[in-house]
PDB file of C-alpha atoms in Angstrom:
ATOM      1  CA  MET H   2       0.000   0.000   0.000  1.00  0.00           C
ATOM      2  CA  ILE H   3       1.223   3.469  -0.889  1.00  0.00           C
ATOM      3  CA  ILE H   4       1.118   6.015   1.956  1.00  0.00           C
ATOM      4  CA  ILE H   5       1.828   9.624   1.032  1.00  0.00           C
ATOM      5  CA  GLY H   6       1.977  12.493   3.479  1.00  0.00           C
ATOM      6  CA  HIS H   7       2.285  10.565   6.752  1.00  0.00           C
ATOM      7  CA  PRO H   8       5.017  11.997   9.023  1.00  0.00           C
ATOM      8  CA  TRP H   9       6.670   8.583   9.510  1.00  0.00           C
ATOM      9  CA  ILE H  10       7.094   7.886   5.812  1.00  0.00           C
ATOM     10  CA  GLU H  11       9.185   9.887   3.387  1.00  0.00           C
ATOM     11  CA  SER H  12       7.167  10.671   0.292  1.00  0.00           C
ATOM     12  CA  PRO H  13       7.033  13.258  -2.468  1.00  0.00           C
ATOM     13  CA  LYS H  14       4.982  16.428  -2.232  1.00  0.00           C
ATOM     14  CA  PHE H  15       2.165  16.879  -4.720  1.00  0.00           C
ATOM     15  CA  TYR H  16       2.452  20.378  -6.179  1.00  0.00           C
ATOM     16  CA  LYS H  17      -0.768  21.880  -7.583  1.00  0.00           C
ATOM     17  CA  VAL H  18      -0.248  23.489 -10.974  1.00  0.00           C
ATOM     18  CA  PHE H  19      -2.568  25.454 -13.180  1.00  0.00           C
ATOM     19  CA  SER H  20      -0.258  26.513 -16.016  1.00  0.00           C
ATOM     20  CA  LEU H  21       2.857  25.579 -17.933  1.00  0.00           C
ATOM     21  CA  GLU H  22       4.744  28.195 -15.911  1.00  0.00           C
ATOM     22  CA  ASP H  23       3.712  26.446 -12.683  1.00  0.00           C
ATOM     23  CA  ILE H  24       5.067  23.165 -14.045  1.00  0.00           C
ATOM     24  CA  LYS H  25       8.365  24.807 -14.934  1.00  0.00           C
ATOM     25  CA  LYS H  26       8.614  26.263 -11.405  1.00  0.00           C
ATOM     26  CA  SER H  27       7.964  22.935  -9.693  1.00  0.00           C
ATOM     27  CA  LYS H  28      10.850  21.041  -8.128  1.00  0.00           C
ATOM     28  CA  ALA H  29      12.069  17.836  -9.763  1.00  0.00           C
ATOM     29  CA  GLU H  30      11.281  15.802  -6.634  1.00  0.00           C
ATOM     30  CA  ASN H  31       7.648  16.976  -6.575  1.00  0.00           C
ATOM     31  CA  ILE H  32       4.757  15.288  -8.320  1.00  0.00           C
ATOM     32  CA  VAL H  33       2.816  17.770 -10.441  1.00  0.00           C
ATOM     33  CA  LEU H  34      -0.894  17.707  -9.475  1.00  0.00           C
ATOM     34  CA  LEU H  35      -3.376  18.668 -12.186  1.00  0.00           C
ATOM     35  CA  GLU H  36      -6.920  19.615 -11.319  1.00  0.00           C
ATOM     36  CA  PRO H  37      -9.450  19.384 -12.745  1.00  0.00           C
ATOM     37  CA  LEU H  38      -8.429  17.150 -15.637  1.00  0.00           C
ATOM     38  CA  VAL H  39     -11.023  18.617 -17.984  1.00  0.00           C
ATOM     39  CA  ASP H  40      -9.165  21.950 -17.741  1.00  0.00           C
ATOM     40  CA  SER H  41      -5.653  20.532 -17.619  1.00  0.00           C
ATOM     41  CA  HIS H  42      -5.484  17.775 -20.242  1.00  0.00           C
ATOM     42  CA  VAL H  43      -3.089  19.905 -22.318  1.00  0.00           C
ATOM     43  CA  LEU H  44      -0.773  20.116 -19.295  1.00  0.00           C
ATOM     44  CA  ALA H  45      -1.062  16.342 -18.872  1.00  0.00           C
ATOM     45  CA  LYS H  46       0.086  15.856 -22.462  1.00  0.00           C
ATOM     46  CA  TYR H  47       3.007  18.228 -21.839  1.00  0.00           C
ATOM     47  CA  CYS H  48       4.031  16.282 -18.736  1.00  0.00           C
ATOM     48  CA  LYS H  49       3.827  12.957 -20.562  1.00  0.00           C
ATOM     49  CA  GLU H  50       5.849  14.236 -23.529  1.00  0.00           C
ATOM     50  CA  ASN H  51       8.523  15.642 -21.214  1.00  0.00           C
ATOM     51  CA  GLY H  52       8.755  12.753 -18.755  1.00  0.00           C
ATOM     52  CA  ILE H  53       7.369  14.777 -15.844  1.00  0.00           C
ATOM     53  CA  PRO H  54       5.564  12.574 -13.294  1.00  0.00           C
ATOM     54  CA  PHE H  55       2.093  13.904 -12.603  1.00  0.00           C
ATOM     55  CA  ALA H  56      -1.080  13.142 -10.722  1.00  0.00           C
ATOM     56  CA  ALA H  57      -4.618  14.143 -11.549  1.00  0.00           C
ATOM     57  CA  THR H  58      -7.548  14.810  -9.285  1.00  0.00           C
ATOM     58  CA  VAL H  59     -10.459  12.696 -10.495  1.00  0.00           C
ATOM     59  CA  ASN H  60     -14.123  12.626  -9.538  1.00  0.00           C
ATOM     60  CA  THR H  61     -15.528  10.140 -12.051  1.00  0.00           C
ATOM     61  CA  LEU H  62     -14.659   6.841 -13.661  1.00  0.00           C
ATOM     62  CA  GLN H  63     -14.401   8.589 -17.027  1.00  0.00           C
ATOM     63  CA  GLU H  64     -11.805  11.035 -15.661  1.00  0.00           C
ATOM     64  CA  ALA H  65      -9.896   8.061 -14.223  1.00  0.00           C
ATOM     65  CA  ILE H  66      -9.837   6.315 -17.599  1.00  0.00           C
ATOM     66  CA  PHE H  67      -8.551   9.474 -19.287  1.00  0.00           C
ATOM     67  CA  SER H  68      -5.971  10.069 -16.543  1.00  0.00           C
ATOM     68  CA  ASN H  69      -4.546   6.621 -17.100  1.00  0.00           C
ATOM     69  CA  ALA H  70      -4.574   7.042 -20.886  1.00  0.00           C
ATOM     70  CA  LEU H  71      -2.748  10.376 -20.526  1.00  0.00           C
ATOM     71  CA  GLY H  72      -0.023   8.729 -18.461  1.00  0.00           C
ATOM     72  CA  ALA H  73      -0.726   9.960 -14.929  1.00  0.00           C
ATOM     73  CA  SER H  74       1.411   8.300 -12.270  1.00  0.00           C
ATOM     74  CA  TYR H  75      -1.308   8.792  -9.664  1.00  0.00           C
ATOM     75  CA  MET H  76      -4.915   9.825  -9.418  1.00  0.00           C
ATOM     76  CA  VAL H  77      -6.225  11.430  -6.253  1.00  0.00           C
ATOM     77  CA  CYS H  78      -9.877  10.942  -5.388  1.00  0.00           C
ATOM     78  CA  GLU H  79     -12.339  10.687  -2.553  1.00  0.00           C
ATOM     79  CA  GLU H  80     -12.841   7.260  -0.976  1.00  0.00           C
ATOM     80  CA  ASP H  81     -16.243   6.635  -2.611  1.00  0.00           C
ATOM     81  CA  ASP H  82     -14.794   7.351  -6.057  1.00  0.00           C
ATOM     82  CA  ALA H  83     -11.732   5.193  -5.334  1.00  0.00           C
ATOM     83  CA  LEU H  84     -14.014   2.249  -4.512  1.00  0.00           C
ATOM     84  CA  ILE H  85     -15.608   2.544  -7.952  1.00  0.00           C
ATOM     85  CA  ILE H  86     -12.394   3.198  -9.874  1.00  0.00           C
ATOM     86  CA  GLN H  87     -10.077   0.575  -8.299  1.00  0.00           C
ATOM     87  CA  PRO H  88     -11.810  -2.555  -9.697  1.00  0.00           C
ATOM     88  CA  ILE H  89     -11.798  -1.055 -13.201  1.00  0.00           C
ATOM     89  CA  ALA H  90      -8.142  -0.092 -12.812  1.00  0.00           C
ATOM     90  CA  GLN H  91      -7.322  -3.678 -11.850  1.00  0.00           C
ATOM     91  CA  GLU H  92      -9.389  -5.150 -14.670  1.00  0.00           C
ATOM     92  CA  TYR H  93      -7.675  -3.005 -17.295  1.00  0.00           C
ATOM     93  CA  LEU H  94      -4.240  -3.089 -15.632  1.00  0.00           C
ATOM     94  CA  PHE H  95      -3.934   0.671 -15.215  1.00  0.00           C
ATOM     95  CA  ASP H  96      -0.395   1.945 -14.763  1.00  0.00           C
ATOM     96  CA  THR H  97      -1.844   4.811 -12.734  1.00  0.00           C
ATOM     97  CA  ARG H  98      -2.068   4.247  -8.952  1.00  0.00           C
ATOM     98  CA  ILE H  99      -5.303   5.194  -7.150  1.00  0.00           C
ATOM     99  CA  LEU H 100      -4.865   7.316  -4.016  1.00  0.00           C
ATOM    100  CA  ALA H 101      -7.772   7.974  -1.664  1.00  0.00           C
ATOM    101  CA  LEU H 102      -7.615  11.339   0.073  1.00  0.00           C
ATOM    102  CA  ILE H 103      -7.821  10.779   3.832  1.00  0.00           C
ATOM    103  CA  HIS H 104      -7.679  13.069   6.852  1.00  0.00           C
ATOM    104  CA  GLU H 105      -7.008  10.685   9.729  1.00  0.00           C
ATOM    105  CA  GLU H 106      -4.533   7.859  10.223  1.00  0.00           C
ATOM    106  CA  LYS H 107      -7.273   5.454  11.295  1.00  0.00           C
ATOM    107  CA  GLU H 108      -8.695   5.578   7.755  1.00  0.00           C
ATOM    108  CA  ILE H 109      -5.647   3.728   6.382  1.00  0.00           C
ATOM    109  CA  THR H 110      -6.842   0.275   7.446  1.00  0.00           C
ATOM    110  CA  LYS H 111     -10.299   0.829   5.967  1.00  0.00           C
ATOM    111  CA  ILE H 112      -8.763   1.839   2.635  1.00  0.00           C
ATOM    112  CA  ALA H 113      -6.368  -1.132   2.768  1.00  0.00           C
ATOM    113  CA  ARG H 114      -9.246  -3.562   3.357  1.00  0.00           C
ATOM    114  CA  SER H 115     -10.967  -2.087   0.299  1.00  0.00           C
ATOM    115  CA  GLY H 116      -7.972  -2.894  -1.908  1.00  0.00           C
ATOM    116  CA  ILE H 117      -7.257   0.710  -2.905  1.00  0.00           C
ATOM    117  CA  ASP H 118      -3.656   1.268  -4.096  1.00  0.00           C
ATOM    118  CA  GLY H 119      -2.898   3.888  -1.476  1.00  0.00           C
ATOM    119  CA  VAL H 120      -3.753   6.948   0.547  1.00  0.00           C
ATOM    120  CA  ILE H 121      -2.685  10.569   0.537  1.00  0.00           C
ATOM    121  CA  PHE H 122      -2.981  13.057   3.384  1.00  0.00           C
ATOM    122  CA  PRO H 123      -3.782  16.713   2.602  1.00  0.00           C
ATOM    123  CA  GLU H 124      -0.418  17.685   4.125  1.00  0.00           C
ATOM    124  CA  ALA H 125       1.293  16.172   1.066  1.00  0.00           C
ATOM    125  CA  ILE H 126      -0.467  18.601  -1.266  1.00  0.00           C
ATOM    126  CA  CYS H 127       0.852  22.118  -1.677  1.00  0.00           C
TER     127      CYS H 127
END
């Protein structure tokens, strides 16, 4: 299970970007976070073409399918959406990892029992 943003575990920061300039200002060790995908698909293509790891915030199965097709390393979603997306991701062997946004440590075990790829705490997003 992937755990991002917990103080015990070293993990990358997810850096919200809204423009090409934001991507260029991001640090190499950060994961670029695109949101929403409908407004940032051009940035996703740029990241893919330039080998820049990126994540996308997704709210629907359709957005998840497009995120994977565009080459996202991660998709960040609410738990309910992750429960819908994860089985499809497994069926189609998505390369993109599903991260459920959580706010408390005790939520980790619930997400793990659901088979979701991982969790991300808000503290990891800047």
